[in-house]
CSV table of C-alpha atoms in Angstrom, one decimal:
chain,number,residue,atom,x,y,z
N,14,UNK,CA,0.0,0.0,0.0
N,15,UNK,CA,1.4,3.3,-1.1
N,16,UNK,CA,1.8,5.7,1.7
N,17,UNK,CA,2.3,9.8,1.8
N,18,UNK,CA,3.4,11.9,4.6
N,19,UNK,CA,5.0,15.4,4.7
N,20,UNK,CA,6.7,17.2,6.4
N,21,UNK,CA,8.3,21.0,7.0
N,22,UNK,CA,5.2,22.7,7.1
N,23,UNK,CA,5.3,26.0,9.6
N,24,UNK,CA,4.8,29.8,9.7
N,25,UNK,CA,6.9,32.4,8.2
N,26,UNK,CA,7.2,36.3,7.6
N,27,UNK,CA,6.8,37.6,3.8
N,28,UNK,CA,9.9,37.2,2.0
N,29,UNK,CA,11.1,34.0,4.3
N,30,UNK,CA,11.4,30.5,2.9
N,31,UNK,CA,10.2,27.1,4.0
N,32,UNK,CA,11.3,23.5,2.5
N,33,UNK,CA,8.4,20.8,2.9
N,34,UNK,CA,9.5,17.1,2.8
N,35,UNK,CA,7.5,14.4,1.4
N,36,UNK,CA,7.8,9.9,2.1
N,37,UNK,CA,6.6,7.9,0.0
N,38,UNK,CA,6.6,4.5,0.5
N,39,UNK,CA,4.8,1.2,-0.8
N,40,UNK,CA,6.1,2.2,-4.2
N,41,UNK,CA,7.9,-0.7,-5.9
N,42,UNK,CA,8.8,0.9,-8.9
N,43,UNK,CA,11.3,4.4,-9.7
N,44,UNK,CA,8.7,5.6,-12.1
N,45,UNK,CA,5.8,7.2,-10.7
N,46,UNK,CA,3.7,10.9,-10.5
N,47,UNK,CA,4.3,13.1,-7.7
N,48,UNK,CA,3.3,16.3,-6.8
N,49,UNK,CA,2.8,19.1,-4.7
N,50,UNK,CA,-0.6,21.0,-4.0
N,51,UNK,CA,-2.2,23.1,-2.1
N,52,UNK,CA,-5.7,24.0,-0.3
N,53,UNK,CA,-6.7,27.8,1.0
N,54,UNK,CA,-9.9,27.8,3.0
N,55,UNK,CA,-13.0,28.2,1.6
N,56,UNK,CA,-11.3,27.3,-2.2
N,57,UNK,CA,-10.9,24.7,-4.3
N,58,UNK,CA,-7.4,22.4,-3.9
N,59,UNK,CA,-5.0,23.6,-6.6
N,60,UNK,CA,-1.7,21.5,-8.5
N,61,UNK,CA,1.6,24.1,-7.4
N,62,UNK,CA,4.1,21.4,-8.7
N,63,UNK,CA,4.5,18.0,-9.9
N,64,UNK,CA,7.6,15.7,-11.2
N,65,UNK,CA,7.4,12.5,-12.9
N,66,UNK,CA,10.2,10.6,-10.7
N,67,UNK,CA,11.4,8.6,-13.9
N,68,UNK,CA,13.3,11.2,-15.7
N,69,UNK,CA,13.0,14.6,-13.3
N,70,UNK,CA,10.6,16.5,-15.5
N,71,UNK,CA,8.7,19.3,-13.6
N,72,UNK,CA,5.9,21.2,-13.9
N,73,UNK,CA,5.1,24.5,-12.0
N,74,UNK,CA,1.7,26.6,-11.4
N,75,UNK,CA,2.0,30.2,-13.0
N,76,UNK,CA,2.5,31.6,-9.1
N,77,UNK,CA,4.9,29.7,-7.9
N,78,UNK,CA,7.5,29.9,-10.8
N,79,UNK,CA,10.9,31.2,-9.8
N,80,UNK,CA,10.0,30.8,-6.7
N,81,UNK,CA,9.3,26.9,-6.0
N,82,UNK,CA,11.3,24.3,-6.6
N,83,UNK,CA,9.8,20.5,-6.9
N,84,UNK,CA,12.7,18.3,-6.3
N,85,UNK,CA,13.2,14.6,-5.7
N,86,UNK,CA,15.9,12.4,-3.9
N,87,UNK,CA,15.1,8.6,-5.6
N,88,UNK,CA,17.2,6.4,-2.9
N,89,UNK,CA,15.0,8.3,0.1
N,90,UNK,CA,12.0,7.9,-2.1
N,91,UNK,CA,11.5,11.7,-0.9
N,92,UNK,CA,10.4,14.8,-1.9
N,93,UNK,CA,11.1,18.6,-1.8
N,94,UNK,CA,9.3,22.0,-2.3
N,95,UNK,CA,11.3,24.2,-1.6
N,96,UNK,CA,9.3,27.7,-1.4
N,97,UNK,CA,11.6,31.1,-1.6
N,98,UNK,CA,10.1,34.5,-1.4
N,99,UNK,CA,7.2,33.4,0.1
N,100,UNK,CA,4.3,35.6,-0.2
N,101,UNK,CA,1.1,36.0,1.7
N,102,UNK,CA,-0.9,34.3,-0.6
N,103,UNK,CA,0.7,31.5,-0.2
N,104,UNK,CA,-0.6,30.4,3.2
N,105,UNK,CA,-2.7,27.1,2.4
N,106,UNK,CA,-2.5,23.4,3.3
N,107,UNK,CA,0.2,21.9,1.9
N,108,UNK,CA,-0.5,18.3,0.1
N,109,UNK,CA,2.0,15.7,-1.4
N,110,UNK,CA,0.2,13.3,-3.5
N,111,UNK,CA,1.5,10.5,-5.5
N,112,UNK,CA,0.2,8.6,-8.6
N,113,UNK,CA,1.6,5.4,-10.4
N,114,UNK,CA,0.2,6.1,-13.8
N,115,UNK,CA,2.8,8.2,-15.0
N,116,UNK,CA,2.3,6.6,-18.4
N,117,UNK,CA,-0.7,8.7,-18.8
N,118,UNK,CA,1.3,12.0,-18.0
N,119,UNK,CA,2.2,13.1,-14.5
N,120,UNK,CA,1.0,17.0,-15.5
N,121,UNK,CA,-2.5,15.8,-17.4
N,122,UNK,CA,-3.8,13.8,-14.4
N,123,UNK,CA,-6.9,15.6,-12.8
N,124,UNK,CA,-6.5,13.7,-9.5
N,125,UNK,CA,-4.0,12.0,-7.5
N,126,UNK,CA,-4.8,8.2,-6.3
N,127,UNK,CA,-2.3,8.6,-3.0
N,128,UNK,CA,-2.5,11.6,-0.8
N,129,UNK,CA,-1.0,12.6,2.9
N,130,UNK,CA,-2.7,14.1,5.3
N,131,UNK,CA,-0.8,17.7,4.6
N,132,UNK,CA,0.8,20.4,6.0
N,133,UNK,CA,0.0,23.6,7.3
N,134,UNK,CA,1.6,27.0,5.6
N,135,UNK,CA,1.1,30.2,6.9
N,136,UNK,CA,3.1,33.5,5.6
N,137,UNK,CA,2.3,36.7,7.3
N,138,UNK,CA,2.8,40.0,6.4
C-alpha cells in the first residue's frame, strides 16, 4: 500500500522560505507521479508542482515559478518543495500526492490516487 506523509510545514514572515519534505513508501517501482498542491480555505485544492520521478521533469503553477522548486531524492523515495520569497498568498494546506500512472502524464492527471494528510503554511505579512 502506497503511503504519503509530509513534512516541514510552519509559519513564516513575507519574503522568508520554508522546504516541505514528502515519504513515499509502498512504491515498488522508480517511475511514478508526484506532486505538490495546495488548499486555502473556503477554495478549491490547486496543483503548485508535480515531477514524474522517472526522468526529473517538472511542472510549476504560474504563481509559484521562480519561486518553488519541486525536487526529488530517488534512494530516500522523498520529496522537496522548496518555497523562496514566500508571499502571503501562499498560506494554504500543503498536500504531497503521488500517482503510479505516470504513463498517462504526470502533468495531465486531474486527481491524484495517493495523498498525505498535509501540512500547514502560513506567511504573514
Amino acid at each position: 500500500q502506497v503511503q504519503v506523509m509530509e513534512s516541514g510545514g510552519g509559519s513564516v514572515q513575507t519574503g522568508g522560505s520554508l522546504r516541505l519534505s514528502c515519504a513515499v513508501s509502498g512504491v515498488t517501482s522508480a517511475k511514478y507521479c508526484a506532486g505538490w498542491f495546495r488548499q486555502i480555505s473556503g477554495k478549491e485544492r490547486e496543483a503548485v508542482a508535480r515531477i514524474f520521478t522517472g526522468r526529473g521533469s517538472t511542472s510549476y503553477a504560474e504563481p509559484v515559478k521562480g519561486r518553488f522548486t519541486i525536487s526529488q531524492d530517488n534512494a530516500k523515495k522523498t520529496l522537496y518543495l522548496q518555497m523562496n520569497n514566500l508571499e502571503p498568498e501562499d498560506t494554504a494546506m500543503y498536500f504531497c500526492a503521488a500517482d503510479m500512472r505516470w504513463y498517462v502524464g504526470c502533468h495531465s492527471l486531474r486527481e491524484y490516487d495517493y495523498w498525505g494528510q498535509g501540512t500547514q503554511v502560513t506567511v504573514s505579512s
